[in-house]
């Protein structure tokens, strides 16, 4: 098939999933056209059957807010016509599903049907989509999509609750991981030594928005470090990084907290960690938690949203109550303090990731959905 994919190309789980999906689809013989405003961060520069179409956003002195949604719709329409796309798969509802609907209408005028598949990822439903400014258009765009998927059962239920969609309209297709890339063997002894210098390595990766509560991670780390020699490695960047840096200074642990900034190709880093920490207070899935588990790294997180669908508390990690720094620190100390317990969790984490979420298991679900959408 010829598939158009639109996503946020910068750092973030939805862009990562969309890009990995495109790469996997191309490996299975499909032709994939990315339509985005920048080169997706996980997309190789050259790959067979993968094409990149940039969305150019024209500026004009009258525009305080250049209408990106319209430029995107025009580019979708253009690429769909020129490349004869079979369907368009958009990731994150706002504004992608709306632009796709516009492109679909423009093509419809010319007698062309372009099925639109929308994948809901998280805050497009749980936060931004429920903001009064966007609620009606989000609901409309979901309704108008030919097929709708959500990355977890939790997100599906939230979509039905907040937007009044019919249950049957939303199919759960979980995020996935490539176990040939994210694996315990991706660990690198030299890197591990560099990161931890013989100490335990706690790690977190995100775009550091308030929803991630990254100061909680620093507080948990400070408690762990009092008992076990350890370092905290923070990857990514975002608005809450200064607050986390300040918290590290306040707790006098800044010398052992490393902010590495945005990094591509994180598998060797994750695989070199001992514990992955994700303290989001509403996480629809937690792709990074899945990638950590695939690398054999147990996960410490909050028992919210779709995270319990990814992490089995007590088996592949620990999920605690939001804000329970004492309980989370204790769980981290239990885990890191016993080699046998850590090894059992690490092995269970790999099994869970591979058996339930490997690319080969999830990709056929998308292919079946596409086949159904074009019929
Ligand atoms: O919705 C967001 O907050 C952004 C989005 C992203 O682009 O990173 O994250 C969401 O999508 C990811 C991929 O499906 C999920 O793994 C994340 O759990 C989800 N984030 C939230 O729900 C906060």
Short mmCIF file of C-alpha atoms and ligand atoms in Angstrom, two decimals:
data_model
loop_
_atom_site.label_atom_id
_atom_site.label_comp_id
_atom_site.label_asym_id
_atom_site.label_seq_id
_atom_site.Cartn_x
_atom_site.Cartn_y
_atom_site.Cartn_z
CA UNK A 1 0.00 0.00 0.00
CA UNK A 2 0.97 3.64 -0.29
CA UNK A 3 0.58 5.18 3.13
CA UNK A 4 0.90 8.82 4.18
CA UNK A 5 1.96 9.42 7.80
CA UNK A 6 1.70 12.71 9.68
CA UNK A 7 3.06 13.13 13.21
CA UNK A 8 4.94 15.58 15.39
CA UNK A 9 8.49 15.14 14.11
CA UNK A 10 10.31 16.47 17.14
CA UNK A 11 10.98 14.56 20.36
CA UNK A 12 8.02 12.74 21.85
CA UNK A 13 6.50 9.29 22.01
CA UNK A 14 3.84 9.82 19.33
CA UNK A 15 6.45 10.94 16.78
CA UNK A 16 8.68 8.01 17.76
CA UNK A 17 5.83 5.51 17.35
CA UNK A 18 4.70 6.99 14.03
CA UNK A 19 8.24 6.91 12.67
CA UNK A 20 8.97 3.37 13.84
CA UNK A 21 5.66 2.33 12.32
CA UNK A 22 6.60 3.88 8.97
CA UNK A 23 10.01 2.19 9.05
CA UNK A 24 8.47 -1.20 9.87
CA UNK A 25 5.77 -0.82 7.19
CA UNK A 26 8.42 0.02 4.57
CA UNK A 27 10.43 -3.05 5.64
CA UNK A 28 7.32 -5.11 4.90
CA UNK A 29 7.08 -3.72 1.37
CA UNK A 30 4.72 -0.76 1.79
CA UNK A 31 5.58 2.68 0.42
CA UNK A 32 5.52 5.29 3.18
CA UNK A 33 5.30 9.06 2.78
CA UNK A 34 5.96 11.21 5.85
CA UNK A 35 4.21 14.59 5.67
CA UNK A 36 5.62 16.71 8.52
CA UNK A 37 7.12 20.15 9.17
CA UNK A 38 10.57 18.70 9.91
CA UNK A 39 12.45 15.46 9.38
CA UNK A 40 11.13 13.00 12.01
CA UNK A 41 13.85 12.50 14.62
CA UNK A 42 14.00 8.71 14.41
CA UNK A 43 13.81 8.57 10.60
CA UNK A 44 17.02 7.54 8.80
CA UNK A 45 18.08 9.97 6.07
CA UNK A 46 17.80 7.39 3.30
CA UNK A 47 15.69 4.26 3.41
CA UNK A 48 14.07 2.16 0.71
CA UNK A 49 10.38 2.96 0.13
CA UNK A 50 10.40 5.88 2.60
CA UNK A 51 9.82 9.45 1.43
CA UNK A 52 9.73 12.71 3.30
CA UNK A 53 7.55 15.68 2.28
CA UNK A 54 8.11 18.87 4.25
CA UNK A 55 5.21 21.13 5.11
CA UNK A 56 6.22 24.70 4.30
CA UNK A 57 4.41 27.27 6.39
CA UNK A 58 4.12 30.57 4.53
CA UNK A 59 4.40 33.73 6.60
CA UNK A 60 2.60 37.03 6.07
CA UNK A 61 2.77 40.22 8.18
CA UNK A 62 -0.96 39.98 8.95
CA UNK A 63 -0.58 36.58 10.60
CA UNK A 64 0.24 36.66 14.27
CA UNK A 65 -0.36 32.88 14.16
CA UNK A 66 0.53 31.39 10.74
CA UNK A 67 -2.17 28.77 9.94
CA UNK A 68 -0.09 25.58 10.09
CA UNK A 69 -3.20 23.38 9.98
CA UNK A 70 -4.11 24.77 6.55
CA UNK A 71 -0.57 24.44 5.17
CA UNK A 72 -0.58 20.85 6.39
CA UNK A 73 -3.96 20.12 4.75
CA UNK A 74 -2.69 21.54 1.46
CA UNK A 75 0.47 19.41 1.63
CA UNK A 76 -1.54 16.29 2.51
CA UNK A 77 -3.83 16.95 -0.45
CA UNK A 78 -0.86 17.51 -2.75
CA UNK A 79 1.08 14.41 -1.65
CA UNK A 80 -2.04 12.22 -1.71
CA UNK A 81 -2.81 13.33 -5.30
CA UNK A 82 0.74 13.17 -6.65
CA UNK A 83 1.70 9.90 -4.98
CA UNK A 84 -1.75 8.33 -5.24
CA UNK A 85 -1.84 7.46 -1.56
CA UNK A 86 -4.15 4.66 -0.47
CA UNK A 87 -4.65 6.19 2.95
CA UNK A 88 -3.45 8.76 5.43
CA UNK A 89 -2.51 7.77 8.98
CA UNK A 90 -2.28 10.70 11.38
CA UNK A 91 -0.79 10.54 14.88
CA UNK A 92 -2.05 12.87 17.65
CA UNK A 93 -5.49 14.28 16.92
CA UNK A 94 -4.71 17.99 17.16
CA UNK A 95 -4.49 19.39 14.52
CA UNK A 96 -3.55 16.41 12.35
CA UNK A 97 -6.96 14.74 12.21
CA UNK A 98 -8.57 18.08 11.35
CA UNK A 99 -6.09 18.83 8.55
CA UNK A 100 -6.58 15.29 7.23
CA UNK A 101 -10.34 15.81 7.13
CA UNK A 102 -9.83 19.02 5.12
CA UNK A 103 -7.50 17.24 2.67
CA UNK A 104 -10.02 14.42 2.37
CA UNK A 105 -12.82 16.89 1.55
CA UNK A 106 -10.68 18.60 -1.09
CA UNK A 107 -9.96 15.25 -2.72
CA UNK A 108 -13.61 14.22 -2.45
CA UNK A 109 -14.52 17.23 -4.64
CA UNK A 110 -12.47 15.56 -7.37
CA UNK A 111 -14.05 12.15 -6.84
CA UNK A 112 -11.10 10.69 -4.91
CA UNK A 113 -11.61 8.87 -1.61
CA UNK A 114 -8.77 9.14 0.90
CA UNK A 115 -9.41 7.04 4.03
CA UNK A 116 -8.06 8.66 7.19
CA UNK A 117 -6.83 6.65 10.18
CA UNK A 118 -6.30 8.65 13.38
CA UNK A 119 -4.21 7.33 16.26
CA UNK A 120 -4.85 8.98 19.62
CA UNK A 121 -1.74 9.11 21.79
CA UNK A 122 -2.31 10.90 25.06
CA UNK A 123 -2.66 14.55 25.89
CA UNK A 124 -4.52 15.12 22.60
CA UNK A 125 -7.34 13.42 24.54
CA UNK A 126 -6.53 13.82 28.22
CA UNK A 127 -5.45 17.48 28.32
CA UNK A 128 -5.40 19.59 25.15
CA UNK A 129 -8.41 17.96 23.49
CA UNK A 130 -10.51 18.62 26.58
CA UNK A 131 -9.56 22.29 26.68
CA UNK A 132 -12.65 24.28 25.72
CA UNK A 133 -10.79 25.90 22.79
CA UNK A 134 -10.23 22.52 21.13
CA UNK A 135 -12.90 20.15 22.45
CA UNK A 136 -15.50 20.56 19.68
CA UNK A 137 -13.00 20.31 16.80
CA UNK A 138 -11.27 17.31 18.39
CA UNK A 139 -14.58 15.51 18.74
CA UNK A 140 -15.56 16.42 15.17
CA UNK A 141 -12.22 15.27 13.75
CA UNK A 142 -12.36 11.95 15.60
CA UNK A 143 -15.93 11.42 14.36
CA UNK A 144 -14.90 12.17 10.79
CA UNK A 145 -11.87 9.83 10.79
CA UNK A 146 -12.53 6.59 8.93
CA UNK A 147 -10.78 4.56 11.61
CA UNK A 148 -9.65 5.57 15.11
CA UNK A 149 -7.10 3.81 17.28
CA UNK A 150 -5.95 4.45 20.85
CA UNK A 151 -2.62 3.26 22.24
CA UNK A 152 -4.15 1.76 25.40
CA UNK A 153 -7.46 0.57 26.80
CA UNK A 154 -7.27 3.42 29.31
CA UNK A 155 -7.00 6.00 26.51
CA UNK A 156 -9.90 4.39 24.65
CA UNK A 157 -12.10 4.65 27.76
CA UNK A 158 -11.08 8.27 28.28
CA UNK A 159 -11.92 9.05 24.63
CA UNK A 160 -15.35 7.49 24.97
CA UNK A 161 -15.97 9.35 28.24
CA UNK A 162 -14.70 12.78 27.19
CA UNK A 163 -15.92 12.87 23.59
CA UNK A 164 -18.94 10.59 23.67
CA UNK A 165 -17.54 8.34 20.93
CA UNK A 166 -19.04 4.92 20.45
CA UNK A 167 -16.92 2.15 21.99
CA UNK A 168 -16.75 0.27 18.69
CA UNK A 169 -15.34 3.30 16.88
CA UNK A 170 -12.05 3.16 18.84
CA UNK A 171 -9.74 0.18 18.41
CA UNK A 172 -6.90 -0.35 20.88
CA UNK A 173 -3.59 -0.96 19.13
CA UNK A 174 -0.77 -0.73 21.66
CA UNK A 175 2.58 0.86 21.01
CA UNK A 176 5.36 -1.51 20.12
CA UNK A 177 9.11 -1.96 20.40
CA UNK A 178 11.76 -3.46 18.15
CA UNK A 179 13.49 -6.08 20.36
CA UNK A 180 16.45 -6.21 18.00
CA UNK A 181 17.22 -2.57 18.86
CA UNK A 182 15.93 -2.29 22.43
CA UNK A 183 17.51 -5.34 24.08
CA UNK A 184 19.73 -6.06 27.09
CA UNK A 185 22.55 -6.65 24.60
CA UNK A 186 22.36 -2.98 23.56
CA UNK A 187 24.15 -2.29 26.86
CA UNK A 188 27.69 -1.06 26.52
CA UNK A 189 30.20 -1.71 29.32
CA UNK A 190 32.25 1.42 28.58
CA UNK A 191 29.14 3.60 28.48
CA UNK A 192 27.88 2.04 31.69
CA UNK A 193 31.16 2.83 33.39
CA UNK A 194 31.08 6.38 32.05
CA UNK A 195 27.51 6.94 33.27
CA UNK A 196 27.69 5.37 36.69
CA UNK A 197 31.37 4.97 37.52
CA UNK A 198 30.47 1.75 39.31
CA UNK A 199 27.30 3.10 40.91
CA UNK A 200 23.66 2.22 40.18
CA UNK A 201 22.16 4.20 37.31
CA UNK A 202 18.62 5.58 37.53
CA UNK A 203 17.37 7.02 34.24
CA UNK A 204 14.54 9.12 32.86
CA UNK A 205 13.78 10.31 29.32
CA UNK A 206 11.11 12.82 28.40
CA UNK A 207 10.23 16.21 27.04
CA UNK A 208 10.12 17.39 30.65
CA UNK A 209 6.67 18.97 30.65
CA UNK A 210 4.80 19.57 33.96
CA UNK A 211 2.77 16.37 33.43
CA UNK A 212 6.02 14.37 33.88
CA UNK A 213 6.58 15.66 37.47
CA UNK A 214 10.34 15.35 37.05
CA UNK A 215 11.12 17.03 40.37
CA UNK A 216 9.59 13.90 41.96
CA UNK A 217 12.32 11.88 40.22
CA UNK A 218 15.02 14.04 41.77
CA UNK A 219 13.44 13.62 45.20
CA UNK A 220 13.17 9.84 44.82
CA UNK A 221 16.78 9.75 43.66
CA UNK A 222 17.99 11.81 46.62
CA UNK A 223 16.39 9.25 48.98
CA UNK A 224 17.89 6.31 47.07
CA UNK A 225 21.35 7.87 46.98
CA UNK A 226 21.38 8.22 50.75
CA UNK A 227 21.37 4.39 50.98
CA UNK A 228 22.93 3.16 47.72
CA UNK A 229 25.73 4.79 45.71
CA UNK A 230 23.92 5.90 42.56
CA UNK A 231 23.58 8.50 39.81
CA UNK A 232 20.53 9.92 38.04
CA UNK A 233 20.72 10.38 34.27
CA UNK A 234 18.10 12.69 32.77
CA UNK A 235 17.72 12.62 28.97
CA UNK A 236 15.65 15.09 26.95
CA UNK A 237 14.75 18.68 27.58
CA UNK A 238 11.72 20.80 28.29
CA UNK A 239 10.14 23.52 30.43
CA UNK A 240 10.57 21.74 33.78
CA UNK A 241 14.29 21.03 33.47
CA UNK A 242 15.31 24.19 35.40
CA UNK A 243 12.98 23.23 38.27
CA UNK A 244 14.53 19.75 38.43
CA UNK A 245 18.04 21.23 38.37
CA UNK A 246 17.03 23.56 41.21
CA UNK A 247 15.57 20.63 43.19
CA UNK A 248 18.86 18.73 42.75
CA UNK A 249 20.76 21.74 44.13
CA UNK A 250 18.29 22.14 46.99
CA UNK A 251 18.72 18.48 47.97
CA UNK A 252 22.47 18.73 47.52
CA UNK A 253 22.65 15.94 44.92
CA UNK A 254 23.41 18.04 41.83
CA UNK A 255 26.86 16.45 41.49
CA UNK A 256 25.23 13.07 40.84
CA UNK A 257 22.41 14.21 38.54
CA UNK A 258 23.38 14.42 34.87
CA UNK A 259 21.24 16.23 32.35
CA UNK A 260 22.36 14.98 28.93
CA UNK A 261 19.86 16.94 26.81
CA UNK A 262 18.20 15.59 23.66
CA UNK A 263 19.86 12.47 22.30
CA UNK A 264 19.03 10.23 19.34
CA UNK A 265 19.60 6.49 19.48
CA UNK A 266 18.86 6.01 23.18
CA UNK A 267 18.83 2.18 23.27
CA UNK A 268 22.47 1.77 24.48
CA UNK A 269 21.87 4.38 27.18
CA UNK A 270 18.65 2.79 28.44
CA UNK A 271 20.19 -0.69 28.37
CA UNK A 272 23.03 0.59 30.53
CA UNK A 273 20.67 1.72 33.32
CA UNK A 274 19.56 -0.20 36.43
CA UNK A 275 16.20 1.46 36.94
CA UNK A 276 13.96 3.51 34.63
CA UNK A 277 11.81 6.13 36.39
CA UNK A 278 8.64 7.64 34.92
CA UNK A 279 6.57 9.80 37.26
CA UNK A 280 3.93 11.20 34.90
CA UNK A 281 0.61 11.83 36.61
CA UNK A 282 -1.38 10.81 33.53
CA UNK A 283 0.39 8.55 31.09
CA UNK A 284 -1.68 6.97 28.35
CA UNK A 285 0.95 4.35 27.56
CA UNK A 286 4.58 5.20 28.41
CA UNK A 287 6.60 4.22 25.34
CA UNK A 288 9.90 4.85 27.12
CA UNK A 289 8.83 2.45 29.90
CA UNK A 290 8.23 -0.22 27.27
CA UNK A 291 11.61 0.44 25.66
CA UNK A 292 13.28 0.20 29.09
CA UNK A 293 11.60 -3.14 29.79
CA UNK A 294 12.69 -4.47 26.40
CA UNK A 295 16.25 -3.57 27.46
CA UNK A 296 15.77 -5.53 30.70
CA UNK A 297 15.50 -2.43 32.88
CA UNK A 298 12.73 -2.54 35.55
CA UNK A 299 10.42 0.49 35.70
CA UNK A 300 9.42 2.63 38.66
CA UNK A 301 6.34 4.71 37.92
CA UNK A 302 2.96 5.94 39.09
CA UNK A 303 -0.08 3.72 38.93
CA UNK A 304 -1.99 5.90 36.47
CA UNK A 305 -3.50 5.85 32.99
CA UNK A 306 -2.30 3.13 30.67
CA UNK A 307 1.01 2.51 32.47
CA UNK A 308 -0.37 -0.57 34.31
CA UNK A 309 -1.08 -2.06 30.86
CA UNK A 310 2.64 -1.77 30.10
CA UNK A 311 4.32 -2.38 33.47
CA UNK A 312 3.21 -5.24 35.70
CA UNK A 313 3.71 -3.90 39.20
CA UNK A 314 5.68 -6.28 41.40
CA UNK A 315 6.79 -8.30 38.36
CA UNK A 316 8.46 -5.98 35.84
CA UNK A 317 8.79 -2.96 38.09
CA UNK A 318 6.83 -1.06 40.71
CA UNK A 319 3.86 1.29 40.30
CA UNK A 320 3.00 3.50 43.26
CA UNK A 321 0.60 6.30 44.17
CA UNK A 322 1.18 9.72 42.59
CA UNK A 323 3.41 11.84 44.83
CA UNK A 324 4.29 9.02 47.24
CA UNK A 325 8.00 9.80 47.24
CA UNK A 326 8.66 7.72 50.37
CA UNK A 327 6.94 4.60 48.95
CA UNK A 328 8.59 4.98 45.57
CA UNK A 329 12.03 5.42 47.13
CA UNK A 330 11.50 2.35 49.28
CA UNK A 331 10.48 0.31 46.24
CA UNK A 332 13.57 1.51 44.36
CA UNK A 333 15.81 0.57 47.29
CA UNK A 334 14.22 -2.91 47.55
CA UNK A 335 14.79 -3.49 43.89
CA UNK A 336 18.29 -2.12 43.61
CA UNK A 337 19.36 -3.66 46.90
CA UNK A 338 18.84 -7.27 45.85
CA UNK A 339 20.64 -8.68 42.82
CA UNK A 340 18.35 -11.73 42.61
CA UNK A 341 15.19 -9.63 42.79
CA UNK A 342 16.56 -7.21 40.21
CA UNK A 343 17.52 -10.07 37.84
CA UNK A 344 14.06 -11.69 38.13
CA UNK A 345 12.37 -8.37 37.31
CA UNK A 346 14.76 -7.65 34.49
CA UNK A 347 14.03 -11.01 32.86
CA UNK A 348 10.28 -10.61 33.36
CA UNK A 349 10.48 -7.13 31.83
CA UNK A 350 12.12 -8.45 28.66
CA UNK A 351 9.58 -11.29 28.36
CA UNK A 352 6.63 -8.93 28.78
CA UNK A 353 7.96 -6.47 26.22
CA UNK A 354 8.78 -9.12 23.63
CA UNK A 355 5.74 -11.35 24.11
CA UNK A 356 3.13 -8.57 24.11
CA UNK A 357 4.61 -5.57 22.38
CA UNK A 358 7.18 -6.67 19.79
CA UNK A 359 6.83 -4.94 16.40
CA UNK A 360 6.01 -8.26 14.71
CA UNK A 361 3.01 -8.76 16.98
CA UNK A 362 1.56 -5.26 16.65
CA UNK A 363 2.26 -4.34 13.02
CA UNK A 364 -0.23 -6.86 11.56
CA UNK A 365 -2.98 -5.13 13.56
CA UNK A 366 -2.28 -1.88 11.70
CA UNK A 367 -2.06 -3.67 8.36
CA UNK A 368 -5.44 -5.33 8.96
CA UNK A 369 -6.94 -1.98 9.94
CA UNK A 370 -5.58 -0.32 6.79
CA UNK A 371 -6.96 -3.13 4.61
CA UNK A 372 -10.35 -2.68 6.25
CA UNK A 373 -10.23 1.13 5.85
CA UNK A 374 -9.54 1.04 2.10
CA UNK A 375 -12.19 -1.60 1.41
O1 LIG B 1 0.31 13.16 24.49
C1 LIG B 1 1.41 13.57 24.84
O2 LIG B 1 1.66 14.01 25.95
C2 LIG B 1 2.51 13.56 23.88
C3 LIG B 1 2.77 12.22 23.37
C4 LIG B 1 4.06 12.31 22.67
O3 LIG B 1 4.07 12.71 21.53
O4 LIG B 1 5.06 12.02 23.33
O5 LIG B 1 2.85 11.22 24.41
C5 LIG B 1 1.82 10.31 24.44
O6 LIG B 1 2.03 9.37 23.41
C6 LIG B 1 3.03 8.40 23.62
C7 LIG B 1 3.09 7.48 22.40
O7 LIG B 1 1.89 6.83 22.18
C8 LIG B 1 2.70 7.61 24.89
O8 LIG B 1 3.68 6.61 25.12
C9 LIG B 1 2.65 8.56 26.07
O9 LIG B 1 2.21 7.82 27.19
C10 LIG B 1 1.66 9.69 25.81
N1 LIG B 1 1.84 10.72 26.85
C11 LIG B 1 0.93 10.95 27.79
O10 LIG B 1 -0.12 10.35 27.88
C12 LIG B 1 1.29 12.00 28.78
#
